[in-house]
mmCIF file of C-alpha atoms in Angstrom:
data_model
loop_
_atom_site.group_PDB
_atom_site.id
_atom_site.type_symbol
_atom_site.label_atom_id
_atom_site.label_comp_id
_atom_site.label_asym_id
_atom_site.label_seq_id
_atom_site.Cartn_x
_atom_site.Cartn_y
_atom_site.Cartn_z
ATOM 1 C CA MET A 1 65.440 74.835 0.587
ATOM 2 C CA LYS A 2 65.317 72.271 3.373
ATOM 3 C CA LEU A 3 62.022 70.545 4.086
ATOM 4 C CA SER A 4 60.886 70.394 7.688
ATOM 5 C CA ARG A 5 60.689 67.016 9.378
ATOM 6 C CA SER A 6 56.958 67.425 9.990
ATOM 7 C CA TYR A 7 56.371 68.147 6.279
ATOM 8 C CA ILE A 8 58.333 65.043 5.298
ATOM 9 C CA ALA A 9 56.453 62.958 7.866
ATOM 10 C CA ASP A 10 53.115 64.234 6.537
ATOM 11 C CA PHE A 11 54.156 63.445 2.966
ATOM 12 C CA VAL A 12 55.262 59.915 3.890
ATOM 13 C CA GLY A 13 51.997 59.496 5.795
ATOM 14 C CA LEU A 14 50.040 60.308 2.638
ATOM 15 C CA LEU A 15 51.938 57.709 0.631
ATOM 16 C CA PHE A 16 52.051 55.040 3.348
ATOM 17 C CA PRO A 17 49.314 55.774 5.892
ATOM 18 C CA GLN A 18 49.358 53.995 9.239
ATOM 19 C CA LEU A 19 46.210 51.975 9.699
ATOM 20 C CA CYS A 20 44.198 51.341 12.822
ATOM 21 C CA PRO A 21 44.610 47.605 13.548
ATOM 22 C CA ALA A 22 41.046 47.408 14.869
ATOM 23 C CA CYS A 23 39.111 48.846 11.914
ATOM 24 C CA GLY A 24 41.717 49.182 9.140
ATOM 25 C CA GLU A 25 41.094 52.895 8.594
ATOM 26 C CA ALA A 26 43.981 55.350 8.192
ATOM 27 C CA LEU A 27 45.108 57.039 11.400
ATOM 28 C CA MET A 28 44.911 60.811 11.543
ATOM 29 C CA ALA A 29 48.008 62.855 12.374
ATOM 30 C CA ASN A 30 47.035 63.168 16.042
ATOM 31 C CA GLU A 31 46.073 59.505 16.501
ATOM 32 C CA HIS A 32 48.397 56.824 17.859
ATOM 33 C CA VAL A 33 48.045 53.043 17.305
ATOM 34 C CA ILE A 34 44.236 52.886 17.686
ATOM 35 C CA CYS A 35 41.982 55.440 16.023
ATOM 36 C CA THR A 36 39.795 57.698 18.154
ATOM 37 C CA SER A 37 36.598 56.178 16.814
ATOM 38 C CA CYS A 38 37.655 52.683 17.861
ATOM 39 C CA GLN A 39 38.878 53.837 21.249
ATOM 40 C CA TYR A 40 35.344 55.045 21.978
ATOM 41 C CA SER A 41 33.485 52.171 20.323
ATOM 42 C CA LEU A 42 35.466 49.086 21.372
ATOM 43 C CA PRO A 43 33.342 46.947 23.742
ATOM 44 C CA LEU A 44 34.601 47.811 27.224
ATOM 45 C CA THR A 45 33.525 45.423 29.981
ATOM 46 C CA ASN A 46 33.891 47.799 32.955
ATOM 47 C CA PHE A 47 34.690 44.712 35.039
ATOM 48 C CA HIS A 48 36.846 46.890 37.304
ATOM 49 C CA LEU A 49 33.540 48.190 38.697
ATOM 50 C CA GLN A 50 32.072 44.683 39.175
ATOM 51 C CA PRO A 51 33.855 42.553 41.827
ATOM 52 C CA ASP A 52 31.691 39.538 40.935
ATOM 53 C CA ASN A 53 32.131 39.844 37.160
ATOM 54 C CA ILE A 54 32.137 36.756 34.934
ATOM 55 C CA VAL A 55 35.942 36.527 34.800
ATOM 56 C CA ALA A 56 36.235 36.626 38.586
ATOM 57 C CA ARG A 57 33.556 33.946 38.926
ATOM 58 C CA GLN A 58 35.595 31.552 36.771
ATOM 59 C CA PHE A 59 38.136 31.260 39.596
ATOM 60 C CA TRP A 60 35.746 30.983 42.533
ATOM 61 C CA GLY A 61 36.333 27.758 44.453
ATOM 62 C CA LYS A 62 39.446 26.967 42.394
ATOM 63 C CA VAL A 63 42.145 29.505 43.244
ATOM 64 C CA ASN A 64 42.126 32.385 45.695
ATOM 65 C CA VAL A 65 42.068 35.479 43.485
ATOM 66 C CA GLN A 66 41.662 38.962 44.979
ATOM 67 C CA ALA A 67 40.152 40.415 41.790
ATOM 68 C CA ALA A 68 39.906 39.555 38.106
ATOM 69 C CA TYR A 69 39.308 41.732 35.066
ATOM 70 C CA ALA A 70 39.263 41.915 31.275
ATOM 71 C CA LEU A 71 39.350 45.208 29.384
ATOM 72 C CA TYR A 72 37.234 44.253 26.344
ATOM 73 C CA TYR A 73 34.674 41.704 25.236
ATOM 74 C CA PHE A 74 36.056 39.484 22.467
ATOM 75 C CA THR A 75 33.792 38.455 19.600
ATOM 76 C CA LYS A 76 34.807 36.373 16.597
ATOM 77 C CA GLY A 77 35.434 38.605 13.583
ATOM 78 C CA GLY A 78 35.188 41.752 15.697
ATOM 79 C CA LYS A 79 37.551 44.664 16.199
ATOM 80 C CA VAL A 80 39.025 43.271 19.409
ATOM 81 C CA GLN A 81 39.958 40.084 17.581
ATOM 82 C CA ASN A 82 41.672 42.246 14.965
ATOM 83 C CA LEU A 83 43.653 43.996 17.704
ATOM 84 C CA VAL A 84 44.778 40.768 19.349
ATOM 85 C CA HIS A 85 45.651 39.204 15.976
ATOM 86 C CA HIS A 86 47.862 42.140 15.010
ATOM 87 C CA LEU A 87 49.457 42.103 18.461
ATOM 88 C CA LYS A 88 50.250 38.382 18.419
ATOM 89 C CA TYR A 89 50.997 37.672 14.778
ATOM 90 C CA LYS A 90 51.798 40.937 12.989
ATOM 91 C CA GLY A 91 54.553 42.195 15.273
ATOM 92 C CA MET A 92 52.559 45.214 16.470
ATOM 93 C CA GLN A 93 53.850 45.230 20.037
ATOM 94 C CA GLN A 94 52.672 48.827 20.399
ATOM 95 C CA ILE A 95 49.091 47.542 20.582
ATOM 96 C CA GLY A 96 49.907 45.805 23.850
ATOM 97 C CA HIS A 97 51.355 48.990 25.298
ATOM 98 C CA ALA A 98 48.357 51.023 24.106
ATOM 99 C CA VAL A 99 45.671 48.737 25.534
ATOM 100 C CA GLY A 100 47.758 48.320 28.689
ATOM 101 C CA ASN A 101 47.625 52.075 29.166
ATOM 102 C CA ILE A 102 43.866 52.106 28.560
ATOM 103 C CA ALA A 103 43.363 49.316 31.094
ATOM 104 C CA GLY A 104 45.698 51.055 33.524
ATOM 105 C CA VAL A 105 43.568 54.199 33.481
ATOM 106 C CA GLN A 106 40.652 52.054 34.703
ATOM 107 C CA LEU A 107 42.566 49.916 37.179
ATOM 108 C CA VAL A 108 44.350 52.804 38.851
ATOM 109 C CA LYS A 109 40.924 53.759 40.241
ATOM 110 C CA ASN A 110 40.468 50.319 41.831
ATOM 111 C CA GLU A 111 42.192 49.906 45.212
ATOM 112 C CA ILE A 112 42.825 46.182 44.771
ATOM 113 C CA PHE A 113 44.516 46.435 41.382
ATOM 114 C CA TYR A 114 46.376 49.614 42.284
ATOM 115 C CA SER A 115 47.947 47.810 45.266
ATOM 116 C CA ALA A 116 49.753 45.311 42.992
ATOM 117 C CA ASP A 117 53.513 45.194 43.588
ATOM 118 C CA VAL A 118 54.516 43.011 40.651
ATOM 119 C CA ILE A 119 52.998 42.340 37.223
ATOM 120 C CA ILE A 120 53.752 38.899 35.786
ATOM 121 C CA PRO A 121 52.740 38.053 32.201
ATOM 122 C CA VAL A 122 51.753 34.479 31.407
ATOM 123 C CA PRO A 123 55.015 33.177 29.902
ATOM 124 C CA LEU A 124 55.514 31.658 26.475
ATOM 125 C CA HIS A 125 57.635 28.555 26.056
ATOM 126 C CA LYS A 126 61.166 29.484 24.984
ATOM 127 C CA LYS A 127 60.645 27.961 21.524
ATOM 128 C CA ARG A 128 57.484 29.992 20.917
ATOM 129 C CA LEU A 129 59.171 33.108 22.270
ATOM 130 C CA LYS A 130 62.072 32.612 19.877
ATOM 131 C CA GLN A 131 59.697 32.160 16.927
ATOM 132 C CA ARG A 132 57.577 35.224 17.732
ATOM 133 C CA GLY A 133 60.370 37.379 19.103
ATOM 134 C CA TYR A 134 58.286 38.753 21.981
ATOM 135 C CA ASN A 135 55.538 37.843 24.424
ATOM 136 C CA GLN A 136 52.329 39.745 23.673
ATOM 137 C CA SER A 137 51.308 39.535 27.339
ATOM 138 C CA THR A 138 54.548 41.265 28.338
ATOM 139 C CA CYS A 139 53.646 44.166 26.042
ATOM 140 C CA PHE A 140 50.308 44.454 27.840
ATOM 141 C CA ALA A 141 52.074 44.209 31.207
ATOM 142 C CA ASP A 142 54.445 47.048 30.277
ATOM 143 C CA GLY A 143 51.516 49.307 29.418
ATOM 144 C CA LEU A 144 49.793 48.477 32.704
ATOM 145 C CA ALA A 145 52.956 49.005 34.737
ATOM 146 C CA HIS A 146 53.297 52.520 33.367
ATOM 147 C CA LYS A 147 49.958 53.459 34.932
ATOM 148 C CA LEU A 148 49.984 51.275 38.059
ATOM 149 C CA ASN A 149 53.534 52.092 39.130
ATOM 150 C CA ALA A 150 54.346 48.385 39.440
ATOM 151 C CA VAL A 151 57.331 46.298 38.356
ATOM 152 C CA VAL A 152 57.090 43.811 35.464
ATOM 153 C CA ASP A 153 58.717 40.453 36.255
ATOM 154 C CA VAL A 154 59.333 38.086 33.308
ATOM 155 C CA THR A 155 61.787 35.706 35.003
ATOM 156 C CA SER A 156 60.091 34.376 38.154
ATOM 157 C CA LEU A 157 57.401 32.360 36.336
ATOM 158 C CA ILE A 158 58.457 30.198 33.408
ATOM 159 C CA ARG A 159 56.762 27.705 31.083
ATOM 160 C CA THR A 160 58.603 24.397 31.205
ATOM 161 C CA ARG A 161 56.651 22.546 28.541
ATOM 162 C CA ALA A 162 55.257 23.577 25.173
ATOM 163 C CA THR A 163 51.534 22.911 24.813
ATOM 164 C CA GLU A 164 49.180 22.622 21.878
ATOM 165 C CA THR A 165 46.809 25.461 21.082
ATOM 166 C CA GLN A 166 43.863 25.636 23.478
ATOM 167 C CA THR A 167 41.448 27.197 21.000
ATOM 168 C CA LYS A 168 39.341 24.158 20.099
ATOM 169 C CA LYS A 169 39.597 22.280 23.400
ATOM 170 C CA GLY A 170 36.875 21.973 26.039
ATOM 171 C CA ARG A 171 37.348 23.239 29.592
ATOM 172 C CA PHE A 172 38.425 19.915 31.128
ATOM 173 C CA THR A 173 40.828 19.149 28.271
ATOM 174 C CA ARG A 174 42.276 22.638 28.558
ATOM 175 C CA PHE A 175 42.820 22.156 32.278
ATOM 176 C CA GLU A 176 44.513 18.770 31.757
ATOM 177 C CA ASN A 177 46.663 20.262 28.999
ATOM 178 C CA MET A 178 48.020 22.896 31.418
ATOM 179 C CA GLN A 179 49.012 20.600 34.297
ATOM 180 C CA GLU A 180 52.655 20.920 35.402
ATOM 181 C CA VAL A 181 53.413 23.417 32.650
ATOM 182 C CA PHE A 182 54.588 26.340 34.800
ATOM 183 C CA MET A 183 57.331 26.677 37.409
ATOM 184 C CA ILE A 184 58.484 29.349 39.857
ATOM 185 C CA THR A 185 62.208 30.091 39.585
ATOM 186 C CA ASP A 186 62.680 32.382 42.585
ATOM 187 C CA PRO A 187 59.925 32.120 45.217
ATOM 188 C CA GLU A 188 61.830 34.260 47.743
ATOM 189 C CA LYS A 189 61.639 37.209 45.365
ATOM 190 C CA LEU A 190 57.838 37.082 45.377
ATOM 191 C CA LYS A 191 57.204 36.432 49.082
ATOM 192 C CA ASN A 192 54.425 38.590 50.548
ATOM 193 C CA LYS A 193 53.836 40.357 47.226
ATOM 194 C CA HIS A 194 50.560 41.245 45.560
ATOM 195 C CA ILE A 195 50.979 39.856 42.045
ATOM 196 C CA LEU A 196 48.956 40.955 39.033
ATOM 197 C CA LEU A 197 48.981 38.034 36.575
ATOM 198 C CA VAL A 198 48.199 39.134 33.008
ATOM 199 C CA ASP A 199 47.373 37.487 29.684
ATOM 200 C CA ASP A 200 45.913 38.508 26.334
ATOM 201 C CA ILE A 201 42.596 36.582 26.319
ATOM 202 C CA VAL A 202 40.719 34.650 28.978
ATOM 203 C CA THR A 203 38.144 32.034 27.966
ATOM 204 C CA THR A 204 37.848 29.152 30.429
ATOM 205 C CA GLY A 205 40.708 30.518 32.541
ATOM 206 C CA SER A 206 42.642 27.218 32.500
ATOM 207 C CA THR A 207 46.019 28.767 31.646
ATOM 208 C CA LEU A 208 45.651 31.506 34.239
ATOM 209 C CA GLU A 209 44.461 28.978 36.807
ATOM 210 C CA ALA A 210 47.535 26.808 36.215
ATOM 211 C CA CYS A 211 49.800 29.824 36.713
ATOM 212 C CA ALA A 212 47.855 30.882 39.807
ATOM 213 C CA VAL A 213 48.231 27.452 41.430
ATOM 214 C CA GLU A 214 52.022 27.786 41.283
ATOM 215 C CA LEU A 215 52.173 31.430 42.358
ATOM 216 C CA LEU A 216 49.893 30.857 45.338
ATOM 217 C CA LYS A 217 52.288 28.245 46.729
ATOM 218 C CA ILE A 218 54.580 31.138 47.668
ATOM 219 C CA ASP A 219 54.270 32.403 51.253
ATOM 220 C CA GLY A 220 52.167 35.525 51.661
ATOM 221 C CA VAL A 221 51.328 35.969 47.983
ATOM 222 C CA ARG A 222 48.078 37.678 47.002
ATOM 223 C CA LEU A 223 46.996 37.351 43.390
ATOM 224 C CA SER A 224 44.854 39.342 40.968
ATOM 225 C CA ILE A 225 44.277 38.799 37.239
ATOM 226 C CA ALA A 226 43.931 41.142 34.269
ATOM 227 C CA THR A 227 43.567 40.382 30.564
ATOM 228 C CA ILE A 228 43.036 42.340 27.377
ATOM 229 C CA ALA A 229 39.825 40.543 26.504
ATOM 230 C CA TYR A 230 37.239 38.038 27.663
ATOM 231 C CA ALA A 231 35.927 35.507 25.148
ATOM 232 C CA GLU A 232 32.877 33.373 25.910
#
């Protein structure tokens, strides 16, 4: 007697349950990537409803950003940190797609974000990309693009120099560390486009600001920013 595929899948699931990367609990049969409980309890910012939110204010007077947004609040040791850790270091690219879809559901209701033509993830240096095998921000971008009906561009903005981790640096040091790190490869391709620049976490905004400076040199470009999380 042949066993059905669903029966086999259920049996394998009992032996090797998939775990929610946010809370570590086993996913139910109808849950995908993030458990239902976490989807409802993760700390949403609702910044898409607040044009003058704290992320947007970080760029005021520095770079001309149409709108800025983060999906979640990031707290040390919290569930959002667990998500980002599994996305960046555990190979769980599906987390990026999942949270990109969640963010896209919010941003599709915002006229500014929905008008984006191109989504550009903050690039990794080629050495880091080779080590990790993927760019976590590209995973997020792909999830967003699915909802916003925009194109993901991973070739027009590149990182020309590897930089040290920004985690323990102050704002000014972070800004200095990011000078002349990014380069535009094909400005003609982006002329007169509304670009949505995306990253995993925004803290001081130095990395995003450095990218924005280069992108805004292109004629007619409008720029908005979206990240998975905001960390104070």
